[in-house]
DNA sequence: TCTCAGGGGCGAT
DNA sequence: ATCGCCCCTGAG
């Protein structure tokens, strides 16, 4: 295991929250899976973490990018600390972070996420991993990697449906085929925000909300946040935005209000508002 | 056992 | 631009 000092990083809320569906907390350690590897993270004393990657060991560059260790977190917190709601949310999840996850996996996972609860999403992805993912054994425990894009692309729809993916089965199969055919992950790297969104919206099962999830959770966009049922609740209940506002107009409002850091504010507010913690909050007038 | 909503998107009007 | 529907699961 490698040692690393990581101050101000809430691993539990970040890895086990609503942005990643591929982490487990077992016997005091976090185990996360991508399409290529298992990541193990164990917390130590005084901001220490102990980590390793498998089967290829010591992939520090990957870990650094995945955890987004190179951002200026203090600066971001100062930017988004605009009002009492964000402050309450920051108190609920101190040191919550955003990850930069693999593009294909994030895309396919969030297609599955639509009209689904977080608990259900994790269950369904786990079933799919167990059947289609590569098995890897670490610490005498069996894990299954997220299925390769080509495996999902070639899987029979009936098989995917057997993983309780329902009507989303045909979406992820077709999306996986497009990801491969267009080499979309690399293609998007050279496109701006508007073009990136346009490309993502072409995929089956992806609308405005899921596109935003992919852009924030895997492409590193800081200036927008997914407007799901909770996001809509937050911004209509607490910020008094008109519930009939068009998605794109809310997006612009968020970009302005949080000065290009809506992704971070949105994640704090999301984790807070959907928790049992918040009670009797009054809107901003 | 039953109802209901869930990190929405699609297709028909 | 609106609206009914969707495949299934977990919670109450």
Short mmCIF file of N, CA and C in Angstrom, two decimals, chain A residues 27-151:
data_model
loop_
_atom_site.label_atom_id
_atom_site.label_comp_id
_atom_site.label_asym_id
_atom_site.label_seq_id
_atom_site.Cartn_x
_atom_site.Cartn_y
_atom_site.Cartn_z
N UNK A 27 -14.83 -3.82 5.67
CA UNK A 27 -13.78 -4.01 6.67
C UNK A 27 -12.85 -2.81 6.78
N UNK A 28 -13.44 -1.63 6.81
CA UNK A 28 -12.64 -0.43 7.03
C UNK A 28 -11.90 0.10 5.83
N UNK A 29 -12.20 -0.40 4.64
CA UNK A 29 -11.52 0.11 3.45
C UNK A 29 -12.52 0.34 2.33
N UNK A 30 -12.21 1.31 1.48
CA UNK A 30 -13.03 1.58 0.29
C UNK A 30 -12.46 0.79 -0.88
N UNK A 31 -13.34 0.10 -1.59
CA UNK A 31 -12.94 -0.61 -2.81
C UNK A 31 -13.81 -0.08 -3.96
N UNK A 32 -13.14 0.43 -4.98
CA UNK A 32 -13.86 0.98 -6.13
C UNK A 32 -13.42 0.29 -7.40
N UNK A 33 -14.36 0.16 -8.34
CA UNK A 33 -14.01 -0.51 -9.59
C UNK A 33 -14.25 0.38 -10.80
N UNK A 34 -13.35 0.30 -11.76
CA UNK A 34 -13.55 0.91 -13.07
C UNK A 34 -13.57 -0.23 -14.08
N UNK A 35 -13.48 0.10 -15.36
CA UNK A 35 -13.45 -0.95 -16.37
C UNK A 35 -12.09 -1.65 -16.41
N UNK A 36 -11.08 -1.03 -15.82
CA UNK A 36 -9.72 -1.57 -15.93
C UNK A 36 -9.10 -1.99 -14.62
N UNK A 37 -9.64 -1.53 -13.51
CA UNK A 37 -8.91 -1.74 -12.27
C UNK A 37 -9.79 -1.68 -11.04
N UNK A 38 -9.22 -2.23 -9.96
CA UNK A 38 -9.79 -2.06 -8.63
C UNK A 38 -8.93 -1.06 -7.88
N UNK A 39 -9.58 -0.16 -7.16
CA UNK A 39 -8.86 0.82 -6.36
C UNK A 39 -9.19 0.55 -4.90
N UNK A 40 -8.15 0.50 -4.06
CA UNK A 40 -8.37 0.34 -2.63
C UNK A 40 -7.85 1.57 -1.90
N UNK A 41 -8.66 2.10 -1.01
CA UNK A 41 -8.26 3.26 -0.22
C UNK A 41 -8.60 3.00 1.24
N UNK A 42 -7.60 3.17 2.07
CA UNK A 42 -7.80 2.99 3.51
C UNK A 42 -7.38 4.26 4.22
N UNK A 43 -8.21 4.74 5.14
CA UNK A 43 -7.88 5.99 5.82
C UNK A 43 -6.95 5.72 6.99
N UNK A 44 -5.97 6.61 7.17
CA UNK A 44 -5.06 6.52 8.30
C UNK A 44 -5.23 7.71 9.24
N UNK A 45 -4.19 8.01 9.98
CA UNK A 45 -4.24 9.14 10.91
C UNK A 45 -3.77 10.41 10.21
N UNK A 46 -4.24 11.55 10.70
CA UNK A 46 -3.71 12.84 10.25
C UNK A 46 -3.70 13.00 8.72
N UNK A 47 -4.85 12.84 8.12
CA UNK A 47 -4.99 13.06 6.67
C UNK A 47 -4.22 12.07 5.82
N UNK A 48 -3.71 11.01 6.42
CA UNK A 48 -3.03 9.99 5.63
C UNK A 48 -4.05 9.07 4.97
N UNK A 49 -3.75 8.65 3.75
CA UNK A 49 -4.49 7.52 3.19
C UNK A 49 -3.48 6.49 2.70
N UNK A 50 -3.92 5.24 2.68
CA UNK A 50 -3.11 4.17 2.12
C UNK A 50 -3.88 3.63 0.92
N UNK A 51 -3.22 3.53 -0.21
CA UNK A 51 -3.95 3.18 -1.42
C UNK A 51 -3.16 2.21 -2.28
N UNK A 52 -3.90 1.51 -3.13
CA UNK A 52 -3.27 0.64 -4.12
C UNK A 52 -4.24 0.41 -5.27
N UNK A 53 -3.68 0.12 -6.42
CA UNK A 53 -4.51 -0.23 -7.58
C UNK A 53 -4.16 -1.65 -8.02
N UNK A 54 -5.17 -2.35 -8.61
CA UNK A 54 -5.01 -3.73 -9.06
C UNK A 54 -5.72 -3.91 -10.40
N UNK A 55 -5.27 -4.78 -11.27
CA UNK A 55 -4.10 -5.64 -11.09
C UNK A 55 -2.78 -4.90 -11.30
N UNK A 56 -2.82 -3.79 -12.04
CA UNK A 56 -1.59 -3.01 -12.18
C UNK A 56 -1.44 -2.14 -10.93
N UNK A 57 -0.30 -2.24 -10.28
CA UNK A 57 -0.10 -1.53 -9.03
C UNK A 57 0.41 -0.10 -9.24
N UNK A 58 0.20 0.70 -8.21
CA UNK A 58 0.85 2.02 -8.08
C UNK A 58 0.50 3.02 -9.18
N UNK A 59 -0.75 3.00 -9.60
CA UNK A 59 -1.15 3.94 -10.66
C UNK A 59 -1.49 5.30 -10.05
N UNK A 60 -0.45 6.01 -9.68
CA UNK A 60 -0.64 7.29 -8.99
C UNK A 60 -1.28 8.35 -9.89
N UNK A 61 -0.82 8.43 -11.12
CA UNK A 61 -1.38 9.45 -12.02
C UNK A 61 -2.87 9.27 -12.20
N UNK A 62 -3.29 8.01 -12.31
CA UNK A 62 -4.72 7.74 -12.42
C UNK A 62 -5.45 8.21 -11.16
N UNK A 63 -4.93 7.84 -10.01
CA UNK A 63 -5.60 8.18 -8.75
C UNK A 63 -5.72 9.69 -8.57
N UNK A 64 -4.64 10.38 -8.90
CA UNK A 64 -4.60 11.83 -8.75
C UNK A 64 -5.68 12.49 -9.60
N UNK A 65 -5.84 11.98 -10.81
CA UNK A 65 -6.87 12.56 -11.68
C UNK A 65 -8.26 12.15 -11.22
N UNK A 66 -8.43 10.90 -10.84
CA UNK A 66 -9.73 10.39 -10.41
C UNK A 66 -10.25 11.18 -9.20
N UNK A 67 -9.37 11.42 -8.24
CA UNK A 67 -9.76 12.13 -7.02
C UNK A 67 -9.71 13.65 -7.18
N UNK A 68 -9.20 14.10 -8.30
CA UNK A 68 -9.03 15.54 -8.57
C UNK A 68 -8.24 16.22 -7.47
N UNK A 69 -7.03 15.71 -7.26
CA UNK A 69 -6.20 16.22 -6.17
C UNK A 69 -5.52 17.55 -6.51
N UNK A 70 -5.58 17.93 -7.78
CA UNK A 70 -4.82 19.12 -8.18
C UNK A 70 -5.64 20.41 -8.16
N UNK A 71 -6.90 20.34 -7.71
CA UNK A 71 -7.71 21.55 -7.69
C UNK A 71 -7.44 22.36 -6.41
N UNK A 72 -7.77 23.64 -6.47
CA UNK A 72 -7.64 24.50 -5.29
C UNK A 72 -8.96 24.50 -4.53
N UNK A 73 -9.07 23.60 -3.57
CA UNK A 73 -10.35 23.37 -2.90
C UNK A 73 -10.80 24.58 -2.08
N UNK A 74 -9.87 25.21 -1.39
CA UNK A 74 -10.21 26.38 -0.57
C UNK A 74 -10.85 27.47 -1.42
N UNK A 75 -10.26 27.69 -2.57
CA UNK A 75 -10.76 28.72 -3.46
C UNK A 75 -12.18 28.41 -3.92
N UNK A 76 -12.43 27.15 -4.22
CA UNK A 76 -13.77 26.73 -4.65
C UNK A 76 -14.78 26.95 -3.53
N UNK A 77 -14.42 26.56 -2.32
CA UNK A 77 -15.34 26.72 -1.19
C UNK A 77 -15.68 28.19 -0.98
N UNK A 78 -14.69 29.04 -1.09
CA UNK A 78 -14.94 30.47 -0.91
C UNK A 78 -15.87 31.02 -1.99
N UNK A 79 -15.72 30.51 -3.19
CA UNK A 79 -16.57 30.96 -4.30
C UNK A 79 -18.04 30.59 -4.08
N UNK A 80 -18.28 29.37 -3.62
CA UNK A 80 -19.67 28.89 -3.58
C UNK A 80 -20.37 29.22 -2.27
N UNK A 81 -19.65 29.72 -1.30
CA UNK A 81 -20.26 30.02 0.00
C UNK A 81 -21.06 31.32 -0.11
N UNK A 82 -22.20 31.25 -0.78
CA UNK A 82 -22.95 32.45 -1.12
C UNK A 82 -24.09 32.74 -0.16
N UNK A 83 -24.58 31.73 0.54
CA UNK A 83 -25.79 31.92 1.33
C UNK A 83 -25.90 30.84 2.40
N UNK A 84 -26.97 30.93 3.18
CA UNK A 84 -27.14 30.03 4.33
C UNK A 84 -27.39 28.59 3.91
N UNK A 85 -27.97 28.40 2.75
CA UNK A 85 -28.24 27.03 2.33
C UNK A 85 -26.97 26.30 1.97
N UNK A 86 -26.11 26.95 1.23
CA UNK A 86 -24.83 26.32 0.90
C UNK A 86 -24.04 26.08 2.19
N UNK A 87 -24.11 27.03 3.10
CA UNK A 87 -23.38 26.85 4.36
C UNK A 87 -23.91 25.65 5.13
N UNK A 88 -25.22 25.50 5.18
CA UNK A 88 -25.80 24.34 5.85
C UNK A 88 -25.39 23.04 5.16
N UNK A 89 -25.39 23.09 3.84
CA UNK A 89 -25.01 21.90 3.06
C UNK A 89 -23.54 21.56 3.28
N UNK A 90 -22.70 22.57 3.39
CA UNK A 90 -21.27 22.34 3.61
C UNK A 90 -21.03 21.79 5.01
N UNK A 91 -21.90 22.17 5.93
CA UNK A 91 -21.79 21.64 7.27
C UNK A 91 -22.22 20.17 7.33
N UNK A 92 -23.21 19.85 6.50
CA UNK A 92 -23.70 18.47 6.45
C UNK A 92 -22.67 17.52 5.84
N UNK A 93 -21.95 17.98 4.82
CA UNK A 93 -20.94 17.14 4.16
C UNK A 93 -19.61 17.88 4.08
N UNK A 94 -18.96 18.10 5.22
CA UNK A 94 -17.71 18.85 5.16
C UNK A 94 -16.67 18.15 4.30
N UNK A 95 -16.02 18.95 3.46
CA UNK A 95 -14.96 18.43 2.59
C UNK A 95 -15.45 17.44 1.53
N UNK A 96 -16.71 17.58 1.16
CA UNK A 96 -17.23 16.81 0.02
C UNK A 96 -16.50 17.25 -1.25
N UNK A 97 -16.21 16.31 -2.12
CA UNK A 97 -15.46 16.61 -3.34
C UNK A 97 -16.20 16.10 -4.57
N UNK A 98 -15.70 16.51 -5.72
CA UNK A 98 -16.16 15.94 -6.98
C UNK A 98 -15.06 15.06 -7.55
N UNK A 99 -15.47 13.95 -8.15
CA UNK A 99 -14.53 13.02 -8.76
C UNK A 99 -14.45 13.28 -10.27
N UNK A 100 -13.40 12.76 -10.87
CA UNK A 100 -13.36 12.71 -12.33
C UNK A 100 -13.28 11.24 -12.74
N UNK A 101 -14.46 10.67 -13.04
CA UNK A 101 -14.53 9.24 -13.32
C UNK A 101 -14.37 8.95 -14.81
N UNK A 102 -14.13 7.69 -15.11
CA UNK A 102 -13.93 7.29 -16.51
C UNK A 102 -15.16 7.62 -17.34
N UNK A 103 -14.92 8.06 -18.56
CA UNK A 103 -16.01 8.56 -19.39
C UNK A 103 -17.03 7.47 -19.77
N UNK A 104 -16.56 6.36 -20.31
CA UNK A 104 -17.50 5.32 -20.75
C UNK A 104 -18.34 4.81 -19.58
N UNK A 105 -17.68 4.52 -18.48
CA UNK A 105 -18.38 3.98 -17.33
C UNK A 105 -19.41 4.97 -16.79
N UNK A 106 -19.05 6.24 -16.73
CA UNK A 106 -19.97 7.25 -16.23
C UNK A 106 -21.16 7.38 -17.17
N UNK A 107 -20.90 7.39 -18.45
CA UNK A 107 -21.98 7.51 -19.43
C UNK A 107 -22.96 6.35 -19.31
N UNK A 108 -22.43 5.14 -19.29
CA UNK A 108 -23.29 3.97 -19.23
C UNK A 108 -24.02 3.88 -17.89
N UNK A 109 -23.34 4.27 -16.83
CA UNK A 109 -23.96 4.21 -15.50
C UNK A 109 -25.12 5.19 -15.38
N UNK A 110 -24.95 6.38 -15.91
CA UNK A 110 -26.00 7.37 -15.74
C UNK A 110 -27.16 7.17 -16.71
N UNK A 111 -26.94 6.39 -17.77
CA UNK A 111 -28.09 5.97 -18.58
C UNK A 111 -28.96 5.05 -17.72
N UNK A 112 -28.31 4.20 -16.95
CA UNK A 112 -29.05 3.30 -16.06
C UNK A 112 -29.75 4.08 -14.95
N UNK A 113 -29.19 5.24 -14.59
CA UNK A 113 -29.69 5.97 -13.42
C UNK A 113 -31.08 6.57 -13.63
N UNK A 114 -31.49 6.73 -14.88
CA UNK A 114 -32.70 7.51 -15.11
C UNK A 114 -33.95 6.87 -14.49
N UNK A 115 -34.72 7.69 -13.83
CA UNK A 115 -35.95 7.27 -13.15
C UNK A 115 -35.71 6.06 -12.27
N UNK A 116 -34.69 6.17 -11.43
CA UNK A 116 -34.22 5.09 -10.58
C UNK A 116 -33.71 5.70 -9.30
N UNK A 117 -33.81 4.99 -8.19
CA UNK A 117 -33.23 5.51 -6.95
C UNK A 117 -31.76 5.09 -6.87
N UNK A 118 -30.99 5.81 -6.09
CA UNK A 118 -29.56 5.53 -6.00
C UNK A 118 -29.31 4.09 -5.54
N UNK A 119 -30.10 3.68 -4.57
CA UNK A 119 -29.98 2.30 -4.09
C UNK A 119 -30.21 1.30 -5.22
N UNK A 120 -31.26 1.54 -6.00
CA UNK A 120 -31.57 0.63 -7.10
C UNK A 120 -30.49 0.66 -8.17
N UNK A 121 -29.97 1.84 -8.44
CA UNK A 121 -28.92 1.96 -9.45
C UNK A 121 -27.74 1.08 -9.08
N UNK A 122 -27.32 1.17 -7.82
CA UNK A 122 -26.17 0.37 -7.38
C UNK A 122 -26.46 -1.12 -7.49
N UNK A 123 -27.67 -1.52 -7.11
CA UNK A 123 -28.04 -2.93 -7.20
C UNK A 123 -27.96 -3.42 -8.65
N UNK A 124 -28.51 -2.62 -9.56
CA UNK A 124 -28.54 -3.05 -10.96
C UNK A 124 -27.15 -3.11 -11.56
N UNK A 125 -26.34 -2.10 -11.26
CA UNK A 125 -24.98 -2.10 -11.79
C UNK A 125 -24.19 -3.29 -11.23
N UNK A 126 -24.40 -3.58 -9.96
CA UNK A 126 -23.71 -4.73 -9.36
C UNK A 126 -24.09 -6.04 -10.04
N UNK A 127 -25.36 -6.18 -10.38
CA UNK A 127 -25.79 -7.40 -11.07
C UNK A 127 -25.12 -7.51 -12.43
N UNK A 128 -25.09 -6.39 -13.14
CA UNK A 128 -24.47 -6.39 -14.46
C UNK A 128 -22.98 -6.69 -14.34
N UNK A 129 -22.30 -6.11 -13.35
CA UNK A 129 -20.88 -6.36 -13.14
C UNK A 129 -20.61 -7.82 -12.85
N UNK A 130 -21.43 -8.39 -11.99
CA UNK A 130 -21.22 -9.77 -11.57
C UNK A 130 -21.32 -10.74 -12.75
N UNK A 131 -22.17 -10.38 -13.70
CA UNK A 131 -22.38 -11.26 -14.84
C UNK A 131 -21.42 -10.96 -15.99
N UNK A 132 -21.17 -9.69 -16.25
CA UNK A 132 -20.41 -9.31 -17.45
C UNK A 132 -19.02 -8.77 -17.15
N UNK A 133 -18.73 -8.50 -15.87
CA UNK A 133 -17.45 -7.89 -15.52
C UNK A 133 -16.38 -8.91 -15.21
N UNK A 134 -15.16 -8.46 -15.36
CA UNK A 134 -14.00 -9.31 -15.07
C UNK A 134 -13.84 -9.46 -13.56
N UNK A 135 -13.59 -10.69 -13.13
CA UNK A 135 -13.44 -10.94 -11.70
C UNK A 135 -12.01 -10.66 -11.26
N UNK A 136 -11.87 -10.03 -10.11
CA UNK A 136 -10.55 -9.76 -9.57
C UNK A 136 -10.60 -9.98 -8.05
N UNK A 137 -9.61 -10.71 -7.54
CA UNK A 137 -9.60 -11.05 -6.12
C UNK A 137 -8.51 -10.29 -5.39
N UNK A 138 -8.93 -9.52 -4.39
CA UNK A 138 -7.99 -8.74 -3.59
C UNK A 138 -8.38 -8.90 -2.12
N UNK A 139 -7.38 -9.06 -1.26
CA UNK A 139 -7.64 -9.26 0.17
C UNK A 139 -8.60 -10.43 0.39
N UNK A 140 -8.46 -11.46 -0.41
CA UNK A 140 -9.31 -12.65 -0.30
C UNK A 140 -10.79 -12.35 -0.55
N UNK A 141 -11.04 -11.22 -1.21
CA UNK A 141 -12.43 -10.89 -1.54
C UNK A 141 -12.57 -10.80 -3.06
N UNK A 142 -13.70 -11.27 -3.55
CA UNK A 142 -13.94 -11.23 -5.00
C UNK A 142 -14.65 -9.94 -5.39
N UNK A 143 -14.10 -9.27 -6.39
CA UNK A 143 -14.74 -8.08 -6.94
C UNK A 143 -14.94 -8.28 -8.44
N UNK A 144 -15.87 -7.53 -8.99
CA UNK A 144 -16.12 -7.59 -10.43
C UNK A 144 -15.98 -6.20 -11.00
N UNK A 145 -15.14 -6.08 -12.02
CA UNK A 145 -14.92 -4.78 -12.65
C UNK A 145 -16.17 -4.37 -13.43
N UNK A 146 -16.27 -3.07 -13.69
CA UNK A 146 -17.36 -2.59 -14.54
C UNK A 146 -17.16 -3.20 -15.94
N UNK A 147 -18.20 -3.72 -16.54
CA UNK A 147 -18.04 -4.39 -17.84
C UNK A 147 -17.43 -3.46 -18.89
N UNK A 148 -16.56 -4.03 -19.70
CA UNK A 148 -15.97 -3.27 -20.81
C UNK A 148 -17.07 -2.80 -21.75
N UNK A 149 -16.83 -1.67 -22.38
CA UNK A 149 -17.83 -1.11 -23.30
C UNK A 149 -18.19 -2.10 -24.40
N UNK A 150 -17.18 -2.81 -24.92
CA UNK A 150 -17.45 -3.75 -26.02
C UNK A 150 -18.28 -4.94 -25.55
N UNK A 151 -18.15 -5.30 -24.28
CA UNK A 151 -18.96 -6.41 -23.76
C UNK A 151 -20.42 -6.00 -23.68
#
